[in-house]
Coordinates of C-alpha atoms in Angstrom, one line a residue:
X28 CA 100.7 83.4 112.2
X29 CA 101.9 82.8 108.8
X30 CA 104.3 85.1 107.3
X31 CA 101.7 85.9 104.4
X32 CA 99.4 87.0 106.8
X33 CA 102.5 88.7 108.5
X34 CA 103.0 90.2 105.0
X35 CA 99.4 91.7 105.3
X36 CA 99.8 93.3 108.3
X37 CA 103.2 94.3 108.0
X38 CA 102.0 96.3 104.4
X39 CA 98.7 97.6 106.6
X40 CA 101.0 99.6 109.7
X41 CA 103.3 101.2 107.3
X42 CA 101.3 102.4 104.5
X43 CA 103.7 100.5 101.5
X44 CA 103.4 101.2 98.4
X45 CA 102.0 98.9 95.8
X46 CA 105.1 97.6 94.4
X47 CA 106.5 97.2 97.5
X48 CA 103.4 95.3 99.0
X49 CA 103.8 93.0 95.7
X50 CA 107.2 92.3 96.3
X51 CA 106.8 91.1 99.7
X52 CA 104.1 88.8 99.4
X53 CA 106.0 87.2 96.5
X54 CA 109.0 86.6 98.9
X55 CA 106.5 85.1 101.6
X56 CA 104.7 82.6 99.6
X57 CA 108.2 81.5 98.3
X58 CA 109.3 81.1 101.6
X59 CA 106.1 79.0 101.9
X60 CA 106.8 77.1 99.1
X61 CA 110.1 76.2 100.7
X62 CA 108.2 75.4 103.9
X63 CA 108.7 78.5 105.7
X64 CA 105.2 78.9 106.2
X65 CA 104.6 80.5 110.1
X66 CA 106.5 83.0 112.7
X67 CA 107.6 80.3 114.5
X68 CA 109.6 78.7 112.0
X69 CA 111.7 81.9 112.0
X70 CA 115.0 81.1 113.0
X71 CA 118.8 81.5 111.3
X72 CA 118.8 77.7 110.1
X73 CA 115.5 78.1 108.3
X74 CA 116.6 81.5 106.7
X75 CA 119.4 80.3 105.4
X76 CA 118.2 77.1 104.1
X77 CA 115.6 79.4 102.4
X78 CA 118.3 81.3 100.8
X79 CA 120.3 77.6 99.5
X80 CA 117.1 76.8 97.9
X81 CA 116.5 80.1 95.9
X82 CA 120.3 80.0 94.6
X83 CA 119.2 75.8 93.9
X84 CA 116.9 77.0 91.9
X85 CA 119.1 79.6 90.3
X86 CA 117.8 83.1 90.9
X87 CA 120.3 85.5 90.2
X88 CA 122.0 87.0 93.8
X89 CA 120.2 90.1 93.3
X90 CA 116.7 88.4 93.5
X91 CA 118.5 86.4 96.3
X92 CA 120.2 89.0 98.2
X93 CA 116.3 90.9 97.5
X94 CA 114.3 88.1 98.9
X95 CA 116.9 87.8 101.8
X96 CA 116.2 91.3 102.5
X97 CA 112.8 91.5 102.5
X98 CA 112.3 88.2 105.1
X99 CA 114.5 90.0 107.2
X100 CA 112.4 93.1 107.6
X101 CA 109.3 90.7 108.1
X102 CA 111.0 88.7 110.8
X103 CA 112.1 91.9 112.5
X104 CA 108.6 93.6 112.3
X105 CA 107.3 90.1 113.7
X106 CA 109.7 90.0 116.6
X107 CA 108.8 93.5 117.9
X108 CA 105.1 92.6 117.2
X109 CA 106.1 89.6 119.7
X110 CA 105.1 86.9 117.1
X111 CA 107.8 85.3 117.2
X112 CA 110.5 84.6 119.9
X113 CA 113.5 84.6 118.3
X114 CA 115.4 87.4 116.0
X115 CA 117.6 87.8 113.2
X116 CA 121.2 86.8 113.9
X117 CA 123.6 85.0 111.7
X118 CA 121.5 85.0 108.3
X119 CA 124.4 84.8 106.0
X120 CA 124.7 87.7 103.5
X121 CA 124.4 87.1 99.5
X122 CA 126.4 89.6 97.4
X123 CA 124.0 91.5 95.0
X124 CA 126.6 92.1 91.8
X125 CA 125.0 95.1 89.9
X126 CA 125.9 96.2 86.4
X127 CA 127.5 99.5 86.3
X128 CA 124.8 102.0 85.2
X129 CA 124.0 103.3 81.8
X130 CA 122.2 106.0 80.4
X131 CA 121.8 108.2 77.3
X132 CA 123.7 111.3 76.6
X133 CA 122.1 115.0 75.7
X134 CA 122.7 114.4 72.0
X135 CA 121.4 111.0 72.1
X136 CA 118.4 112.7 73.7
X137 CA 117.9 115.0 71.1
X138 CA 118.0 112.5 68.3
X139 CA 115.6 110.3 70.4
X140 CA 112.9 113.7 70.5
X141 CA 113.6 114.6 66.9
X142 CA 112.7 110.6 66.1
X143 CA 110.2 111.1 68.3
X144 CA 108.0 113.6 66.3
X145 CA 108.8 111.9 62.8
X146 CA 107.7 108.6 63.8
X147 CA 104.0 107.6 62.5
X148 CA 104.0 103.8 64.0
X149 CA 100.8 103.3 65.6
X150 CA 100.8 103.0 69.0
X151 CA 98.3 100.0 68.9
X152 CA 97.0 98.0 66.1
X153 CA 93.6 99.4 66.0
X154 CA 94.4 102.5 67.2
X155 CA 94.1 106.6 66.2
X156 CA 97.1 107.7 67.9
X157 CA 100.7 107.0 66.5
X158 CA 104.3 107.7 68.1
X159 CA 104.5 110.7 67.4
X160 CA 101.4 112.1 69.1
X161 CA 102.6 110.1 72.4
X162 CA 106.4 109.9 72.9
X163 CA 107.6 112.9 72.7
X164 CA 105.4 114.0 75.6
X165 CA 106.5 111.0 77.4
X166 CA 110.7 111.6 77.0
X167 CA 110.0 115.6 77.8
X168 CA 108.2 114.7 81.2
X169 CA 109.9 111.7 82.5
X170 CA 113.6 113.4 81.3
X171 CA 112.4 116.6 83.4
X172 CA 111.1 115.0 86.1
X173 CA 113.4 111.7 86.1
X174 CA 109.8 110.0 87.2
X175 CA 109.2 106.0 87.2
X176 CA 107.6 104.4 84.3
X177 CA 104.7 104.0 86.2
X178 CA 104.2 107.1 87.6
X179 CA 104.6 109.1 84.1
X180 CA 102.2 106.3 82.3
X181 CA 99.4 107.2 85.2
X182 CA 99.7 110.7 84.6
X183 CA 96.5 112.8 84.7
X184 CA 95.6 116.6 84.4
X185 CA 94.9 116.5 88.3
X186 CA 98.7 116.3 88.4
X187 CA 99.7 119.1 86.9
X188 CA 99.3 122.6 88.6
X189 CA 101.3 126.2 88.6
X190 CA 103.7 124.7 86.2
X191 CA 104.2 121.5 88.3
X192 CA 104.0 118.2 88.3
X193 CA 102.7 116.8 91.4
X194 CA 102.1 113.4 91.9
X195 CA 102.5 110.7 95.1
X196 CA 104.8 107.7 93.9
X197 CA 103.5 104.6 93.1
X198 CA 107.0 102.6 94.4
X199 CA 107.5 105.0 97.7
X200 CA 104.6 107.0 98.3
X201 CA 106.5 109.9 98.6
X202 CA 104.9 113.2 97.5
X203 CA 107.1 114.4 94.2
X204 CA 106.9 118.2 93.3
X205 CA 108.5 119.5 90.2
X206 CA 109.0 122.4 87.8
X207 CA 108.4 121.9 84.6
X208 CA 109.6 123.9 81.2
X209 CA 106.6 125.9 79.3
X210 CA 108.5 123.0 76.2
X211 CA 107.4 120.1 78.5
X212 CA 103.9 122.2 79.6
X213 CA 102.9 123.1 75.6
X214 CA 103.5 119.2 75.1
X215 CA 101.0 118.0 78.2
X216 CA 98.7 120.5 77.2
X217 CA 98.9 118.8 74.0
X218 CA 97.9 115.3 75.2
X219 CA 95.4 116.5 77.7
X220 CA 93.8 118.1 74.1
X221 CA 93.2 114.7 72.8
X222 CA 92.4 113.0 75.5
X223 CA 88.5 112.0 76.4
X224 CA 89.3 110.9 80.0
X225 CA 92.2 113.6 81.4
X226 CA 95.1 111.1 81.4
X227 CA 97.9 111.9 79.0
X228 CA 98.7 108.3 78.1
X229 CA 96.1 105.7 79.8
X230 CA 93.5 106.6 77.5
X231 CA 95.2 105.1 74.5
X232 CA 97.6 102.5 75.9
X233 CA 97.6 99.8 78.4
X234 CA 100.5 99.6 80.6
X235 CA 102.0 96.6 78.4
X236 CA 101.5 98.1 74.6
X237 CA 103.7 101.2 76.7
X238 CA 106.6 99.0 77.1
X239 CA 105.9 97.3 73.1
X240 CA 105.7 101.3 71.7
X241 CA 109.4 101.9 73.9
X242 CA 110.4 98.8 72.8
X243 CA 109.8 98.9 69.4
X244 CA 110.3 102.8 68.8
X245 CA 113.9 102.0 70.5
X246 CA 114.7 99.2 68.0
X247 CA 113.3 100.8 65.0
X248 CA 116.2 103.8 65.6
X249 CA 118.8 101.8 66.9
X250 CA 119.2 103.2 70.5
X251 CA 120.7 101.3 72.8
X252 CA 119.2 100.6 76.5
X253 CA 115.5 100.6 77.7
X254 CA 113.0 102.8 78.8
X255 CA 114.6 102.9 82.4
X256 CA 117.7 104.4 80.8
X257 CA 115.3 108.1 80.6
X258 CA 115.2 108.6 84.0
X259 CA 118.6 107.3 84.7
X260 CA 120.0 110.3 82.1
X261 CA 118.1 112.8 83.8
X262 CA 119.7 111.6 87.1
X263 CA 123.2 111.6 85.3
X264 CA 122.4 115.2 83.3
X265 CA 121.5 116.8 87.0
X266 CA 124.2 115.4 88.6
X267 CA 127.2 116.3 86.2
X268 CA 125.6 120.1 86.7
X269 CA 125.4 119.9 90.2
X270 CA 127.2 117.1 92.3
X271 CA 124.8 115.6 94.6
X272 CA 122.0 116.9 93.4
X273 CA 120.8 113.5 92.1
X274 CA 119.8 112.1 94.9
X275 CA 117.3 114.6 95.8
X276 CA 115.6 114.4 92.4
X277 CA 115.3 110.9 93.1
X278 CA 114.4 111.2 96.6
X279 CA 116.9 108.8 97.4
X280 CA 118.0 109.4 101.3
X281 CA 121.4 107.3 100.2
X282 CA 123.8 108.6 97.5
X283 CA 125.4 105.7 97.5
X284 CA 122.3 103.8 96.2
X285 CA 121.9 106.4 93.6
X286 CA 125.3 105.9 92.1
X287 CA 125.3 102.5 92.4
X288 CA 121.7 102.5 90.3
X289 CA 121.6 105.6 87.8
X290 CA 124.5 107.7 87.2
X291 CA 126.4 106.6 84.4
X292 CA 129.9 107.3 85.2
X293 CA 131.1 108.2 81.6
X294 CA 128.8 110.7 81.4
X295 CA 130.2 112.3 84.4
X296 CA 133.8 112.7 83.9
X297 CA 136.3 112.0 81.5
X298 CA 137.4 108.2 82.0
X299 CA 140.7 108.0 84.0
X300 CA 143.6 107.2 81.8
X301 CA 146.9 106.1 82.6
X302 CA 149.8 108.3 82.8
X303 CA 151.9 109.1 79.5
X304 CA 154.7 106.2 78.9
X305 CA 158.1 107.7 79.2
X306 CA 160.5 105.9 77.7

């Protein structure tokens, strides 16, 4: 069997979510490309030789260490499946080195909102609706919900009931429930008003003018960071109110991971300082 088609089947018996699914057939076929093409070609030698190539080729050791990941949990998955005789042993590691999160502060926030509803930059070149009649909607529900990009862009009025938002992820497929303030409700109620089709942001944007309106709406006030950085403050904001509380916003089983990811430290706590001099 060919780990592609192992890919397919793999996606099939656990139910993986679209991103997920994408990401692992891109690590197959460029484990194909380095002529890891079947399950019986699985061994440590051949893993690791995969791995020398990609870092060859100069991916970063997170796409590495990523990649190296993913090929793991196919070749395990094929080994119970009895595909393949042999399992994963000494596949040497690759260090991912991540950047120490950042996010934006509650004032930044507030400037961002207030920008936000002053800004008449058309969304699109051709079209009715401007900044202002999108993003403010869009900072008020990702920031309460701490949602992925993806999941507040698909939003729809189907989501929304007794004050919630309830929607299944597109990354996990987990079920996400949450509460939402009547601020954040008056503004989906808003775009729901102007919109033919019931989605609050799909009607009047494709998925890439979303990222060119954060983009641009970002550079045009000279904020710093991307729109990632919304739901990473929402994480932060929750978590310097209640320790540990992050991680089940997030719905992240590992706190680790989720202060590894999104909680900006400075935000947190003051910054340790050294003690006084005497002398």
């Amino acid at each position: 069997m060919t780990i592609l088609d192992l890919t397919g089947q793999y996606v099939a018996t656990v139910n993986a979510s679209r991103n997920y699914t994408s990401s692992l057939t891109r690590t197959a076929r460029r484990a194909a490309s380095y002529g890891l093409e079947t399950t019986c070609q699985l061994s440590d030698e051949s893993a690791c030789k995969f791995l020398d190539c990609l870092q060859a080729e100069q991916y970063s050791d997170t796409t590495v260490h990523n990649m190296r990941r993913e090929l793991l949990t196919l070749w395990r998955y094929a080994y119970l499946r009895n595909l393949t005789d042999s399992q994963p042993g000494r596949v040497r590691r690759v260090a991912a080195r991540f950047a120490a999160p950042e996010a934006w502060g509650k004032n930044e926030l507030r400037r961002m909102f207030e920008r936000a509803r002053e800004d008449i930059t058309p969304v699109a070149i051709t079209s009715k609706f401007a900044v202002r009649d999108v993003m403010p909607g869009w900072l008020l529900l990702g920031y309460e919900t701490a949602a992925r990009f993806t999941d507040v862009y698909e939003a729809g009025e189907q989501d929304f009931r007794r004050e919630c938002f309830v929607k299944r992820a597109a990354k996990t497929g987990k079920v996400m429930v949450w509460q939402l303030s009547a601020k954040c409700l008056r503004e989906v109620e808003g775009l729901l008003s102007r919109s033919p089709d019931g989605t609050l942001f799909k009607h009047c944007l494709t998925r890439r003018r979303a990222f060119k309106m954060w983009r641009g709406f970002l550079d045009r006030h000279n904020f710093r960071g991307t729109s990632r950085w919304l739901r990473r403050s929402a994480a932060t904001a929750l978590e310097a109110a209640e320790p540990n509380a992050a991680s089940v916003l997030l719905q992240h089983s590992n706190p680790q991971l989720v202060r590894r990811h999104y909680l900006d430290a400075s935000l947190l706590a003051p910054a340790h300082r050294p003690p006084k001099f005497v002398g």
